[in-house]
XYZ file of C-alpha atoms in Angstrom:
321
model
C -52.928 62.693 -7.516
C -50.229 63.660 -9.972
C -49.542 67.183 -11.186
C -51.248 66.511 -14.509
C -54.289 65.009 -12.756
C -54.626 68.050 -10.497
C -54.491 70.531 -13.368
C -56.882 68.396 -15.433
C -59.320 68.339 -12.508
C -59.086 72.122 -12.182
C -59.753 72.498 -15.886
C -62.820 70.265 -15.669
C -64.343 71.483 -12.425
C -63.463 75.178 -12.279
C -65.052 77.582 -14.726
C -61.670 79.238 -15.127
C -58.394 79.951 -13.343
C -57.370 83.597 -13.547
C -54.884 83.846 -10.679
C -52.080 81.608 -9.441
C -50.770 82.515 -5.995
C -47.680 81.064 -4.301
C -47.695 81.074 -0.496
C -44.997 79.880 1.891
C -42.257 80.892 4.314
C -38.463 80.946 4.153
C -36.950 78.248 2.002
C -40.355 76.983 0.926
C -41.302 80.403 -0.406
C -37.937 80.741 -2.140
C -38.359 77.310 -3.743
C -41.461 78.620 -5.517
C -39.726 81.686 -6.942
C -38.688 79.911 -10.183
C -42.314 78.921 -10.856
C -43.459 82.468 -10.115
C -40.838 83.803 -12.531
C -41.856 81.256 -15.162
C -45.537 82.212 -15.062
C -44.822 85.937 -14.993
C -42.616 85.450 -18.025
C -44.650 82.998 -20.100
C -48.315 83.320 -19.119
C -50.504 85.630 -21.199
C -53.667 85.503 -19.108
C -52.775 84.273 -15.632
C -52.245 86.801 -12.850
C -49.433 85.760 -10.487
C -49.123 86.400 -6.750
C -46.234 85.548 -4.414
C -46.658 85.990 -0.654
C -45.046 85.182 2.647
C -47.714 83.177 4.450
C -48.356 85.428 7.416
C -48.710 88.488 5.191
C -51.202 86.577 3.083
C -53.181 85.757 6.245
C -53.239 89.324 7.568
C -53.380 91.199 4.264
C -55.238 88.828 1.966
C -55.554 90.235 -1.578
C -59.127 91.061 -2.547
C -58.904 89.077 -5.772
C -58.537 85.721 -3.972
C -61.638 83.699 -4.806
C -63.126 80.969 -6.935
C -60.917 81.765 -9.932
C -57.725 81.467 -7.871
C -55.317 78.574 -7.482
C -53.231 78.884 -4.320
C -50.091 76.745 -4.062
C -48.952 76.461 -0.443
C -45.703 74.754 0.583
C -44.155 73.748 3.896
C -41.418 71.164 4.434
C -43.123 69.243 7.230
C -46.560 70.553 6.356
C -46.862 72.041 9.824
C -45.746 75.670 9.443
C -48.597 77.444 11.308
C -48.629 80.533 9.094
C -48.797 78.462 5.910
C -51.505 76.147 7.235
C -53.548 79.202 8.176
C -52.908 80.790 4.780
C -54.260 77.657 3.081
C -57.351 77.799 5.287
C -57.907 81.478 4.530
C -57.585 80.832 0.794
C -60.005 77.918 0.998
C -62.515 80.003 2.941
C -62.452 82.527 0.095
C -63.333 79.817 -2.421
C -59.865 79.358 -3.902
C -58.570 75.964 -4.991
C -55.630 75.061 -2.764
C -52.796 72.705 -3.644
C -50.643 71.811 -0.641
C -47.077 70.590 -1.076
C -44.951 69.024 1.656
C -42.326 66.362 2.258
C -44.642 64.406 4.553
C -47.807 62.890 3.028
C -50.129 63.418 5.992
C -50.015 66.844 7.560
C -52.098 69.773 8.704
C -51.291 71.490 5.419
C -52.517 68.598 3.306
C -55.743 68.587 5.293
C -56.228 72.297 4.568
C -55.995 71.906 0.798
C -58.158 70.530 -2.003
C -55.163 68.737 -3.520
C -51.836 67.701 -2.069
C -48.484 66.590 -3.436
C -45.412 65.060 -1.779
C -41.891 65.894 -2.892
C -38.681 63.936 -2.428
C -36.085 65.137 0.051
C -32.704 63.923 1.290
C -29.416 62.615 -0.116
C -31.099 60.056 -2.370
C -33.876 62.341 -3.600
C -34.323 62.940 -7.302
C -33.711 66.549 -8.330
C -36.639 66.321 -10.742
C -38.952 65.408 -7.841
C -37.716 68.060 -5.412
C -39.937 70.785 -3.992
C -38.834 73.459 -6.466
C -39.101 71.056 -9.406
C -42.574 69.928 -8.396
C -43.852 73.501 -8.214
C -42.213 74.205 -11.585
C -44.059 71.217 -13.051
C -47.347 72.692 -11.822
C -46.517 75.999 -13.502
C -45.566 74.334 -16.773
C -48.720 72.185 -16.696
C -50.881 75.258 -16.107
C -49.339 76.869 -19.169
C -49.871 73.716 -21.202
C -53.510 73.147 -20.224
C -54.795 76.702 -19.882
C -52.671 78.503 -22.493
C -51.603 75.825 -25.004
C -47.953 76.464 -24.217
C -45.971 75.834 -27.397
C -42.790 74.833 -25.545
C -44.508 72.052 -23.569
C -42.889 69.197 -25.568
C -39.449 70.362 -24.402
C -40.329 70.413 -20.718
C -40.533 66.698 -19.944
C -37.188 65.899 -21.558
C -35.601 68.791 -19.669
C -36.686 67.401 -16.308
C -35.384 63.995 -17.360
C -31.910 65.482 -17.858
C -31.766 67.212 -14.476
C -30.452 64.427 -12.261
C -27.478 63.598 -14.477
C -26.782 67.290 -15.064
C -26.785 68.123 -11.347
C -24.742 65.056 -10.405
C -21.974 66.075 -12.808
C -22.146 69.703 -11.680
C -21.790 68.760 -8.011
C -18.770 66.610 -8.806
C -17.260 69.498 -10.782
C -17.427 71.930 -7.836
C -16.438 69.562 -5.025
C -12.818 70.722 -4.859
C -13.842 74.358 -5.284
C -16.337 74.031 -2.446
C -13.612 72.668 -0.180
C -11.395 75.628 -1.027
C -14.292 78.042 -0.501
C -14.934 76.602 2.951
C -11.307 77.036 3.977
C -11.062 80.553 2.561
C -14.397 81.896 3.797
C -14.955 80.043 7.089
C -14.158 83.073 9.247
C -16.210 85.616 7.311
C -18.779 87.562 9.311
C -20.782 88.541 6.236
C -21.295 87.064 2.750
C -23.522 88.568 0.046
C -25.262 86.373 -2.542
C -26.177 87.726 -5.982
C -28.383 86.513 -8.812
C -31.074 87.452 -11.318
C -34.047 86.069 -13.185
C -35.379 82.785 -11.838
C -32.105 82.345 -9.908
C -32.810 85.230 -7.559
C -34.859 82.829 -5.447
C -31.836 80.545 -5.097
C -29.684 83.504 -4.043
C -32.301 84.573 -1.498
C -32.646 81.048 -0.098
C -28.903 80.590 0.281
C -28.636 83.929 2.032
C -31.443 83.510 4.579
C -31.612 79.730 5.017
C -28.000 78.586 4.804
C -25.781 81.505 5.714
C -28.060 83.226 8.235
C -30.159 80.389 9.649
C -27.785 77.441 9.480
C -24.373 79.112 9.758
C -25.140 82.332 11.659
C -23.262 84.393 9.069
C -24.686 87.826 8.258
C -25.942 87.915 4.691
C -28.205 89.585 2.182
C -29.307 88.612 -1.312
C -28.743 91.197 -4.039
C -30.480 91.195 -7.405
C -27.807 91.926 -10.002
C -30.233 94.288 -11.705
C -30.233 96.338 -8.487
C -26.525 96.014 -7.794
C -25.634 99.317 -9.449
C -28.422 101.181 -7.698
C -26.946 101.143 -4.214
C -25.324 97.828 -3.196
C -22.176 98.177 -5.323
C -20.997 100.949 -2.967
C -20.047 98.319 -0.376
C -17.656 96.555 -2.764
C -14.007 96.516 -1.687
C -11.144 94.040 -1.524
C -12.360 92.449 1.723
C -16.142 92.109 1.278
C -17.128 88.595 0.065
C -19.704 87.764 -2.621
C -21.202 84.683 -4.225
C -22.470 85.377 -7.753
C -24.894 83.054 -9.539
C -24.225 83.572 -13.243
C -27.395 82.427 -15.008
C -27.896 81.239 -18.545
C -30.691 82.911 -20.501
C -32.111 86.391 -20.930
C -30.793 87.911 -17.691
C -27.209 86.678 -18.066
C -26.241 90.173 -19.189
C -27.199 91.534 -15.754
C -24.967 89.001 -14.006
C -22.047 89.538 -16.384
C -22.201 93.279 -15.785
C -21.985 92.696 -12.028
C -19.141 90.227 -12.542
C -17.129 92.735 -14.570
C -17.401 95.185 -11.694
C -16.353 92.591 -9.118
C -13.378 91.568 -11.237
C -12.232 95.185 -11.265
C -12.944 96.298 -7.701
C -13.237 93.182 -5.536
C -10.988 90.276 -4.602
C -13.112 87.939 -2.512
C -15.870 86.527 -4.680
C -17.016 83.147 -5.939
C -18.788 82.643 -9.273
C -21.081 79.734 -10.110
C -21.639 79.785 -13.869
C -24.662 77.792 -15.025
C -23.102 77.422 -18.462
C -19.970 75.825 -17.018
C -22.128 73.624 -14.813
C -23.648 72.086 -17.941
C -27.089 73.643 -18.035
C -26.988 73.915 -21.838
C -28.219 70.329 -21.950
C -31.568 72.110 -21.560
C -33.050 73.706 -24.679
C -32.153 77.402 -25.053
C -35.805 78.451 -25.202
C -36.511 77.296 -21.625
C -33.037 76.999 -20.092
C -33.377 80.136 -17.946
C -36.175 78.574 -15.909
C -33.943 75.674 -14.856
C -31.009 77.743 -13.563
C -32.108 77.685 -9.909
C -32.691 73.926 -9.878
C -29.023 73.524 -10.737
C -27.706 76.309 -8.513
C -29.619 75.240 -5.402
C -28.276 71.710 -5.584
C -24.724 72.768 -6.390
C -24.777 75.277 -3.535
C -25.589 72.412 -1.171
C -22.041 71.144 -1.760
C -20.707 74.517 -0.619
C -23.004 74.438 2.409
C -21.817 71.024 3.530
C -18.144 71.912 3.171
C -18.604 75.234 4.964
C -20.398 73.542 7.858
C -17.617 70.958 8.179
C -14.828 73.522 8.055
C -16.529 75.745 10.628
C -17.541 72.814 12.839
C -21.054 74.241 12.749
C -23.584 71.571 11.670
C -26.340 72.684 9.328
C -28.815 71.367 11.901
C -27.686 73.729 14.663
C -30.167 76.394 15.785
C -30.217 79.086 18.452
C -33.924 79.921 18.432
C -35.781 77.946 15.758
C -37.974 75.246 17.335
C -36.353 76.026 20.729
C -38.078 79.163 22.004
C -41.507 80.669 21.655
C -41.849 82.942 18.638
């Protein structure tokens, strides 16, 4: 089924949908953050939940039931906690949409609906995991709340691949320089706001910590001046995702502080990356789709410079946990 077919089926066969709950682990959970942010921002009637899978299993919210849509994601569709979360949701009467890279998986079997996203060097940005979940969120708004910005959405997704391709080319040389300058760092902080906070979180835990074994933490720029800014000095490194849209002011405030008190920081500016091809009224929701893909260029260069492949693991899939 397509996204539109799934939402149409929900509209026809469910009396109503009151709650939309995103469930996943690690990068899959982070990939759903933009859709969570979108619904929290734009939905008038839908309640939004966002849970790490194992917490959802062990501390299932009481409201999960027949008026709930649970969206569960896992790259291979085999993450045990996420499969179990889908089963728990289904047992409570919720409609479950499973999303994975592989078409046939334990997760797809646990859901009422399932979708497959594209992944790899040749994958379309507009058909990636994060984009697919965003399309679900936009379609929910369109069908259940008569979203007035719906006509702009399709054309925005159509622009993504060209936009991201140009942005990646723009940063290639910068990414090479970043890799050389930051390859020996023991810690790198990643900052962002709005829908981009998920991209900052994913880069921190999935790339720097998991794939490069570099200590990291993601910092919301709205929280930066409420504790984290005390660690700023001339040696501590930061990556700042400068979003376009309503929360840009938060990022610019953090940037002004870094420019005054720090020396080792990298700024990715969505505006410079070309995101204004997207209409101003919805541009903020597309920031992370650009940032995540552009950051992959930095990841690849960092891995090469450090001679530490992104596939290397110490514990994941190797020991019992």
